[in-house]
Short mmCIF file of C-alpha atoms in Angstrom, two decimals:
data_model
loop_
_atom_site.label_atom_id
_atom_site.label_comp_id
_atom_site.label_asym_id
_atom_site.label_seq_id
_atom_site.Cartn_x
_atom_site.Cartn_y
_atom_site.Cartn_z
CA MET A 1 6.92 -23.63 -12.54
CA ALA A 2 5.04 -20.33 -12.42
CA THR A 3 2.32 -20.14 -15.01
CA SER A 4 0.92 -16.63 -14.59
CA ALA A 5 2.96 -13.44 -14.86
CA PHE A 6 4.01 -11.79 -11.64
CA GLU A 7 2.14 -8.56 -11.06
CA CYS A 8 4.40 -5.89 -9.64
CA PRO A 9 2.90 -3.33 -7.26
CA ALA A 10 2.36 0.21 -8.60
CA ILE A 11 5.36 1.52 -6.69
CA HIS A 12 7.64 -0.61 -8.90
CA SER A 13 6.90 1.87 -11.71
CA PHE A 14 7.67 4.85 -9.48
CA PRO A 15 11.19 5.93 -10.57
CA PRO A 16 12.46 7.10 -7.14
CA PHE A 17 11.66 3.65 -5.73
CA PHE A 18 15.05 2.75 -7.24
CA THR A 19 16.94 5.47 -5.33
CA GLN A 20 17.67 4.98 -1.65
CA GLN A 21 15.67 7.77 0.01
CA PRO A 22 17.64 10.18 2.20
CA THR A 23 14.79 10.71 4.70
CA ALA A 24 14.97 8.02 7.38
CA ASP A 25 11.20 7.40 7.72
CA THR A 26 10.76 7.19 3.97
CA TRP A 27 13.71 4.84 3.60
CA ASN A 28 12.38 2.53 6.34
CA LYS A 29 9.11 2.27 4.46
CA GLN A 30 10.86 1.90 1.11
CA ARG A 31 13.10 -0.90 2.46
CA GLN A 32 10.06 -2.69 3.86
CA LEU A 33 8.27 -2.41 0.49
CA TRP A 34 11.36 -3.78 -1.27
CA CYS A 35 11.55 -6.75 1.11
CA GLU A 36 7.88 -7.58 0.54
CA LEU A 37 8.41 -7.32 -3.20
CA VAL A 38 11.53 -9.53 -3.15
CA LEU A 39 9.74 -12.21 -1.12
CA ALA A 40 6.60 -12.20 -3.30
CA HIS A 41 8.59 -12.16 -6.52
CA SER A 42 10.92 -14.97 -5.36
CA GLN A 43 8.00 -17.11 -4.26
CA HIS A 44 6.23 -16.60 -7.58
CA HIS A 45 9.27 -17.60 -9.62
CA ARG A 46 10.65 -20.08 -7.07
CA VAL A 47 13.87 -18.16 -6.67
CA PHE A 48 15.81 -19.53 -3.71
CA ILE A 49 19.00 -17.52 -3.84
CA ILE A 50 19.77 -13.99 -4.99
CA ASP A 51 23.22 -13.01 -6.15
CA ALA A 52 23.73 -9.26 -5.76
CA ASP A 53 26.38 -9.31 -8.50
CA GLU A 54 24.01 -10.95 -10.97
CA VAL A 55 20.76 -9.06 -10.41
CA VAL A 56 21.93 -5.45 -10.54
CA GLY A 57 20.87 -3.84 -13.79
CA LYS A 58 19.53 -7.15 -15.13
CA ALA A 59 17.00 -9.08 -13.16
CA ALA A 60 13.47 -8.32 -11.97
CA PRO A 61 12.40 -6.97 -9.61
CA PHE A 62 15.66 -5.06 -9.05
CA HIS A 63 15.61 -3.80 -12.59
CA ASN A 64 12.68 -2.16 -14.36
CA PRO A 65 13.50 -1.68 -18.05
CA ALA A 66 10.16 0.04 -18.71
CA ILE A 67 11.24 3.08 -16.71
CA ARG A 68 14.98 2.43 -17.14
CA ARG A 69 15.71 2.20 -13.44
CA SER A 70 17.83 -0.23 -11.45
CA LEU A 71 18.36 -0.56 -7.75
CA PRO A 72 22.10 0.05 -7.20
CA ARG A 73 24.18 -2.82 -5.80
CA GLU A 74 24.75 -1.23 -2.39
CA THR A 75 21.01 -0.71 -1.96
CA VAL A 76 20.27 -4.29 -3.04
CA VAL A 77 22.65 -5.42 -0.28
CA LEU A 78 20.90 -3.17 2.28
CA VAL A 79 17.51 -4.61 1.31
CA LEU A 80 18.78 -8.19 1.55
CA GLU A 81 20.51 -7.41 4.85
CA HIS A 82 17.15 -6.22 6.24
CA LEU A 83 15.54 -9.41 4.97
CA VAL A 84 18.20 -11.42 6.84
CA SER A 85 18.64 -9.54 10.10
CA ALA A 86 15.31 -7.85 10.77
CA LEU A 87 12.76 -10.08 9.08
CA LYS A 88 14.63 -13.39 9.50
CA CYS A 89 13.50 -14.25 5.97
CA GLY A 90 16.88 -14.86 4.49
CA GLU A 91 20.47 -15.86 5.12
CA TRP A 92 23.76 -14.81 3.54
CA GLU A 93 25.59 -17.70 1.96
CA ASN A 94 28.97 -16.18 2.90
CA LYS A 95 30.33 -13.39 5.01
CA ASP A 96 31.01 -11.34 1.88
CA ARG A 97 27.23 -10.67 1.63
CA THR A 98 26.96 -11.35 -2.09
CA ARG A 99 24.66 -14.34 -2.35
CA CYS A 100 21.58 -14.47 -0.17
CA TRP A 101 19.18 -17.33 0.46
CA VAL A 102 15.60 -16.08 0.38
CA PHE A 103 13.23 -17.74 2.80
CA TRP A 104 9.81 -17.07 1.29
CA ARG A 105 9.12 -20.18 3.28
CA LYS A 106 11.09 -20.53 6.45
CA PRO A 107 12.98 -23.77 7.22
CA ASP A 108 10.36 -24.84 9.78
CA GLU A 109 7.61 -24.39 7.17
CA TRP A 110 9.49 -26.57 4.68
CA ALA A 111 10.03 -29.03 7.53
CA SER A 112 6.26 -29.30 8.19
CA LEU A 113 5.48 -29.75 4.50
CA ILE A 114 8.11 -32.46 4.10
CA TYR A 115 7.06 -34.26 7.26
CA LYS A 116 3.41 -34.18 6.21
CA TRP A 117 4.34 -35.81 2.90
CA ILE A 118 6.49 -38.43 4.64
CA PHE A 119 3.65 -39.20 7.02
CA ASP A 120 0.89 -39.22 4.37
CA THR A 121 2.86 -41.53 2.09
CA GLY A 122 3.72 -43.97 4.88
CA ARG A 123 7.42 -43.26 4.85
CA THR A 124 7.82 -42.98 8.60
CA ASN A 125 10.21 -45.52 10.12
CA THR A 126 11.91 -46.06 6.79
CA VAL A 127 15.12 -44.57 5.51
CA CYS A 128 14.88 -42.15 2.59
CA THR A 129 17.66 -40.41 0.74
CA THR A 130 17.75 -36.64 0.40
CA PHE A 131 17.80 -37.20 -3.37
CA GLU A 132 14.52 -39.11 -3.19
CA ILE A 133 12.86 -36.31 -1.21
CA ILE A 134 13.73 -33.41 -3.46
CA HIS A 135 14.39 -35.02 -6.86
CA GLY A 136 12.37 -38.22 -6.74
CA ASP A 137 9.44 -38.82 -9.11
CA GLU A 138 7.13 -39.37 -6.18
CA SER A 139 7.62 -35.86 -4.83
CA ALA A 140 7.20 -34.24 -8.26
CA ASP A 141 3.92 -32.58 -7.31
CA GLU A 142 5.14 -31.36 -3.93
CA SER A 143 6.09 -27.72 -3.36
CA PHE A 144 9.47 -28.83 -1.96
CA HIS A 145 10.36 -30.70 -5.16
CA GLU A 146 13.72 -29.39 -6.45
CA LEU A 147 14.31 -27.52 -3.19
CA PRO A 148 18.03 -26.64 -3.09
CA GLU A 149 20.03 -29.04 -0.93
CA PRO A 150 21.15 -26.49 1.69
CA LEU A 151 17.53 -25.49 2.31
CA LEU A 152 16.51 -29.14 2.59
CA MET A 153 19.24 -29.69 5.17
CA ARG A 154 18.03 -26.68 7.16
CA ALA A 155 14.51 -28.12 7.13
CA LEU A 156 15.76 -31.56 8.15
CA ASP A 157 17.72 -29.98 11.02
CA VAL A 158 14.42 -28.63 12.30
CA LEU A 159 12.90 -32.11 12.17
CA VAL A 160 15.95 -33.59 13.93
CA LYS A 161 15.56 -31.04 16.72
CA GLN A 162 11.88 -31.97 16.99
CA GLY A 163 12.89 -35.61 17.30
CA LYS A 164 11.11 -36.50 14.07
CA ALA A 165 14.16 -37.39 11.97
CA GLN A 166 17.62 -38.86 12.17
CA ILE A 167 20.27 -38.14 9.56
CA PHE A 168 22.89 -40.66 8.44
CA ASN A 169 25.69 -39.42 6.26
CA SER A 170 26.84 -41.77 3.57
CA SER A 171 30.08 -41.71 1.62
CA ASP A 172 28.53 -40.75 -1.74
CA GLY A 173 27.36 -37.38 -0.38
CA ASN A 174 23.74 -38.49 -0.40
CA ALA A 175 22.48 -38.37 3.13
CA GLY A 176 19.97 -40.88 4.41
CA VAL A 177 17.16 -39.77 6.65
CA LYS A 178 15.05 -41.86 8.94
CA PHE A 179 11.74 -40.27 9.85
CA ILE A 180 10.12 -41.18 13.10
CA MET B 1 -49.19 47.79 10.43
CA GLY B 2 -45.69 47.16 9.00
CA GLU B 3 -44.78 44.98 11.96
CA ALA B 4 -47.91 42.87 11.55
CA LEU B 5 -47.05 42.34 7.88
CA ALA B 6 -43.52 41.29 8.71
CA THR B 7 -44.79 38.79 11.30
CA GLN B 8 -47.26 37.41 8.81
CA GLN B 9 -44.56 36.99 6.18
CA LEU B 10 -42.28 35.32 8.67
CA ASP B 11 -45.02 32.89 9.64
CA GLN B 12 -45.70 32.12 6.00
CA MET B 13 -42.03 31.58 5.44
CA LYS B 14 -41.82 29.24 8.43
CA THR B 15 -44.77 27.21 7.17
CA LEU B 16 -43.17 27.00 3.75
CA LEU B 17 -39.90 25.80 5.18
CA ASP B 18 -41.64 23.28 7.41
CA THR B 19 -43.53 21.94 4.41
CA PHE B 20 -40.31 21.72 2.45
CA LYS B 21 -38.55 19.97 5.28
CA SER B 22 -41.31 17.44 5.62
CA ASN B 23 -41.32 16.90 1.84
CA LEU B 24 -37.61 16.36 1.99
CA GLU B 25 -38.13 13.80 4.74
CA ASP B 26 -40.79 12.04 2.68
CA PHE B 27 -38.43 12.12 -0.25
CA ALA B 28 -35.66 10.61 1.85
CA VAL B 29 -37.90 7.81 3.07
CA LYS B 30 -39.12 7.10 -0.43
CA HIS B 31 -35.67 7.10 -1.99
CA LYS B 32 -33.86 5.58 0.94
CA LYS B 33 -32.53 2.75 -1.19
CA GLU B 34 -31.18 4.94 -3.98
CA ILE B 35 -29.59 7.31 -1.48
CA LYS B 36 -27.84 4.44 0.18
CA ARG B 37 -26.83 2.62 -2.98
CA ASP B 38 -26.07 5.27 -5.57
CA PRO B 39 -23.19 7.61 -4.74
CA VAL B 40 -24.21 10.20 -7.36
CA PHE B 41 -27.81 10.29 -6.11
CA ARG B 42 -26.44 10.59 -2.58
CA MET B 43 -24.29 13.55 -3.58
CA HIS B 44 -27.26 15.41 -5.08
CA PHE B 45 -29.38 14.67 -2.06
CA GLN B 46 -26.61 15.84 0.24
CA ARG B 47 -26.33 19.11 -1.71
CA MET B 48 -30.09 19.64 -1.68
CA CYS B 49 -30.07 19.24 2.08
CA ASN B 50 -27.17 21.63 2.49
CA ASN B 51 -29.01 24.26 0.43
CA VAL B 52 -31.90 24.36 2.89
CA GLY B 53 -29.64 24.24 5.89
CA ILE B 54 -30.15 20.63 6.86
CA ASP B 55 -27.13 18.53 7.58
CA PRO B 56 -28.05 14.86 7.62
CA LEU B 57 -24.67 14.23 9.20
CA ALA B 58 -25.07 16.72 12.01
CA SER B 59 -26.13 14.12 14.51
CA ASN B 60 -25.81 10.43 14.79
CA LYS B 61 -29.21 10.33 16.47
CA GLY B 62 -32.49 11.63 15.20
CA PHE B 63 -34.58 11.45 12.11
CA TRP B 64 -31.96 11.56 9.37
CA SER B 65 -29.58 9.01 10.71
CA ASP B 66 -32.49 6.76 11.73
CA ILE B 67 -33.94 6.84 8.24
CA LEU B 68 -30.75 6.68 6.26
CA GLY B 69 -28.23 5.22 8.64
CA PHE B 70 -26.04 8.04 7.36
CA GLY B 71 -24.17 8.49 10.59
CA ASP B 72 -22.96 4.90 10.55
CA PHE B 73 -22.10 4.99 6.87
CA TYR B 74 -19.96 8.09 7.09
CA TYR B 75 -18.34 7.20 10.38
CA GLU B 76 -17.43 3.77 9.14
CA LEU B 77 -16.01 5.39 6.01
CA ALA B 78 -14.12 7.89 8.17
CA VAL B 79 -12.42 5.05 10.05
CA GLN B 80 -11.39 3.44 6.77
CA ILE B 81 -10.07 6.75 5.43
CA ALA B 82 -8.06 7.24 8.60
CA GLU B 83 -6.63 3.73 8.32
CA VAL B 84 -5.53 4.21 4.71
CA CYS B 85 -4.04 7.64 5.45
CA ILE B 86 -2.09 6.32 8.42
CA ALA B 87 -0.95 3.19 6.59
CA THR B 88 0.40 5.20 3.64
CA ARG B 89 1.72 8.13 5.68
CA GLU B 90 5.33 6.93 5.81
CA ARG B 91 5.24 6.56 2.06
CA ASN B 92 3.64 9.86 1.09
CA GLY B 93 4.23 12.18 4.03
CA GLY B 94 0.52 12.36 4.78
CA LEU B 95 -0.54 13.86 1.46
CA ILE B 96 -2.55 11.66 -0.86
CA ASP B 97 -4.50 12.16 -4.04
CA LEU B 98 -8.25 11.86 -3.44
CA GLY B 99 -8.64 9.38 -6.30
CA GLU B 100 -5.89 7.14 -4.95
CA LEU B 101 -7.35 7.36 -1.44
CA LYS B 102 -10.72 6.28 -2.84
CA ARG B 103 -9.16 3.28 -4.60
CA GLU B 104 -7.33 2.22 -1.44
CA VAL B 105 -10.49 2.60 0.67
CA GLU B 106 -12.46 0.57 -1.88
CA ARG B 107 -9.84 -2.16 -1.71
CA MET B 108 -10.17 -2.21 2.06
CA ARG B 109 -13.99 -2.32 1.91
CA GLY B 110 -13.95 -5.28 -0.45
CA ARG B 111 -16.01 -6.07 -3.51
CA GLY B 112 -19.38 -6.57 -1.86
CA ALA B 113 -19.44 -3.22 -0.08
CA GLN B 114 -21.70 -0.29 -0.87
CA ALA B 115 -20.26 1.91 -3.67
CA ILE B 116 -18.63 5.16 -2.61
CA SER B 117 -17.74 8.36 -4.45
CA GLU B 118 -15.01 10.92 -3.96
CA ASP B 119 -17.75 13.18 -2.63
CA ASP B 120 -18.57 10.65 0.11
CA ILE B 121 -14.94 10.77 1.18
CA VAL B 122 -15.01 14.55 1.34
CA GLN B 123 -18.25 14.44 3.39
CA SER B 124 -16.75 11.89 5.69
CA ILE B 125 -13.67 13.98 6.30
CA LYS B 126 -15.94 16.91 7.12
CA ALA B 127 -17.79 14.70 9.58
CA MET B 128 -14.48 13.90 11.27
CA HIS B 129 -13.66 17.56 11.71
CA PRO B 130 -15.25 18.03 15.17
CA LEU B 131 -12.98 15.25 16.43
CA GLY B 132 -9.98 17.44 15.71
CA SER B 133 -8.54 14.81 13.43
CA GLY B 134 -6.43 17.26 11.46
CA PHE B 135 -7.63 15.65 8.23
CA ALA B 136 -8.33 18.16 5.49
CA VAL B 137 -9.08 18.29 1.79
CA VAL B 138 -6.75 20.69 -0.01
CA MET B 139 -6.92 21.93 -3.59
CA ILE B 140 -3.69 21.57 -5.54
CA GLY B 141 -4.39 23.17 -8.89
CA ASN B 142 -7.43 21.29 -10.13
CA ARG B 143 -6.72 18.26 -8.02
CA ARG B 144 -8.19 17.45 -4.63
CA MET B 145 -5.75 15.95 -2.16
CA VAL B 146 -6.24 14.77 1.38
CA GLN B 147 -3.84 15.85 4.04
CA SER B 148 -3.67 13.72 7.15
CA VAL B 149 -0.85 15.51 8.92
CA PRO B 150 -1.82 18.81 10.55
CA ARG B 151 0.42 21.13 8.62
CA GLU B 152 0.03 24.39 6.86
CA LEU B 153 1.00 23.94 3.21
CA ASN B 154 2.82 27.19 2.53
CA VAL B 155 2.48 29.12 -0.69
CA ASP B 156 5.73 27.79 -2.16
CA THR B 157 4.85 24.16 -1.44
CA THR B 158 1.41 24.61 -2.98
CA LYS B 159 2.88 26.20 -6.11
CA ALA B 160 5.44 23.41 -6.42
CA LEU B 161 2.74 20.77 -5.98
CA GLU B 162 0.62 22.44 -8.65
CA LEU B 163 3.57 22.27 -11.01
CA ALA B 164 4.16 18.62 -10.13
CA GLU B 165 0.55 17.78 -10.86
CA GLU B 166 1.26 17.77 -14.61
CA SER B 167 3.95 15.10 -14.69
CA GLY B 168 4.18 13.79 -11.13
CA PHE B 169 7.60 15.31 -10.48
CA ILE B 170 9.46 18.59 -10.12
CA SER B 171 13.10 19.63 -10.18
CA VAL B 172 15.19 22.62 -9.23
CA GLN B 173 15.37 23.47 -12.94
CA MET B 174 11.58 23.36 -13.33
CA LEU B 175 11.02 25.62 -10.32
CA ARG B 176 13.58 28.08 -11.67
CA GLY B 177 12.33 28.00 -15.24
CA ARG B 178 8.59 27.86 -14.69
CA LEU B 179 8.20 29.81 -11.47
CA GLY B 180 11.23 32.06 -11.86
CA TRP B 181 12.66 31.13 -8.46
CA GLU B 182 16.25 31.53 -7.34
CA GLU B 183 18.17 28.26 -7.11
CA GLU B 184 18.47 28.54 -3.32
CA ARG B 185 14.72 28.96 -2.86
CA ALA B 186 14.02 25.95 -5.07
CA THR B 187 16.64 23.74 -3.40
CA LYS B 188 15.49 24.68 0.08
CA LEU B 189 11.86 23.92 -0.68
CA LEU B 190 12.63 20.55 -2.29
CA GLN B 191 14.83 19.60 0.67
CA SER B 192 12.06 20.43 3.10
CA MET B 193 9.51 18.45 1.04
CA LEU B 194 11.91 15.50 1.08
CA LYS B 195 12.27 15.82 4.83
CA ASP B 196 8.49 15.89 5.27
CA GLY B 197 8.19 12.72 3.21
CA ILE B 198 5.96 14.36 0.60
CA CYS B 199 8.64 13.88 -2.06
CA TRP B 200 10.92 11.03 -3.11
CA ILE B 201 14.13 11.83 -4.97
CA ASP B 202 15.22 10.05 -8.14
CA THR B 203 18.99 10.42 -8.56
CA GLN B 204 19.06 8.16 -11.61
CA ASP B 205 17.64 11.11 -13.48
CA HIS B 206 20.08 13.91 -14.37
CA PRO B 207 19.54 16.43 -12.92
CA PRO B 208 17.64 14.70 -10.07
CA THR B 209 13.85 14.84 -10.01
CA TYR B 210 11.55 14.98 -7.00
CA TRP B 211 8.41 12.86 -7.15
CA ILE B 212 5.22 13.41 -5.18
CA ALA B 213 4.47 10.11 -3.46
CA GLY B 214 0.81 11.06 -2.98
CA LEU B 215 0.36 11.22 -6.76
CA LEU B 216 1.59 7.67 -7.25
CA ALA B 217 -0.61 5.28 -9.23
#
């Protein structure tokens, strides 16, 4: 999806950025910089979920082969935890805090984008399937195309609460949604 | 006789200075545009003024600031410098390389803004001094750094920073080998620099290295 290369901030080439700093003020700043980097990087590459077991020592931005530094697993978890609890920009998939959804767009933002598309394409008062919304040809140019199912459901929940959608569950696992 | 001569000389001197001052003013009016636009020209002009005891920054009112708008320029710059220093303070402990500070200030000013030089930043910091801002330009080896936390850099810290200037980092081993310090002295200093936020530690290096955040970039 992304066409241009992601440009990492200068601090990503600063070796101690990959060591959790012992001074509290410095660590607070460092954690904030990591969260900003994770969000920007995920948005650029359309990463929706980060698996702490998979990224350590392998994946950007947690790994920088040019300076041979990797953010250790426990620090990755602390960064993601801050993203979840302080910034409300993420959510752990399970209690074991291994896989983390990254909300570079929050559910209510996805909800507005989806509802705008529904409205603009005259789909209100009809029933759509969740498949049609995220995998259908007609949404191919939309930013929510290929949005993971759990994130779609979170966005639809927002619309349900706003009274703009009703969800019908069908037996084949493909939910139907009526937009109002 | 001697007294009369001295008075005469003094008068002559005064006239000469007045003439020079008025020439300088004419010069400033004539080259107003270059002074405002060209940071190198501005630096030379600033030095020329300092040499004859005129400080165009001394007052925000009066001839110089009216002609050149200097007061506004430097005070606006001072606010931007303060903003950058405060915004990066948690990251670098309030010690930042002058070149990096200039780049950050330029980014804040945007592309269309009047060009600035490192010298303008130094002048601006001087202009802030009466406000008791605690901002100061310090020499670390051959490098100028701006300190935005009122703090006396002790001799050991300065020496360690000078050593770090070469590669961006220092270690206990470097302080022992290059400066001939005892291990305890080196460890204590590095711990206090870490605590002050001037240094970041890299434990993925063996033995660990201490990096000066203000030299980043």
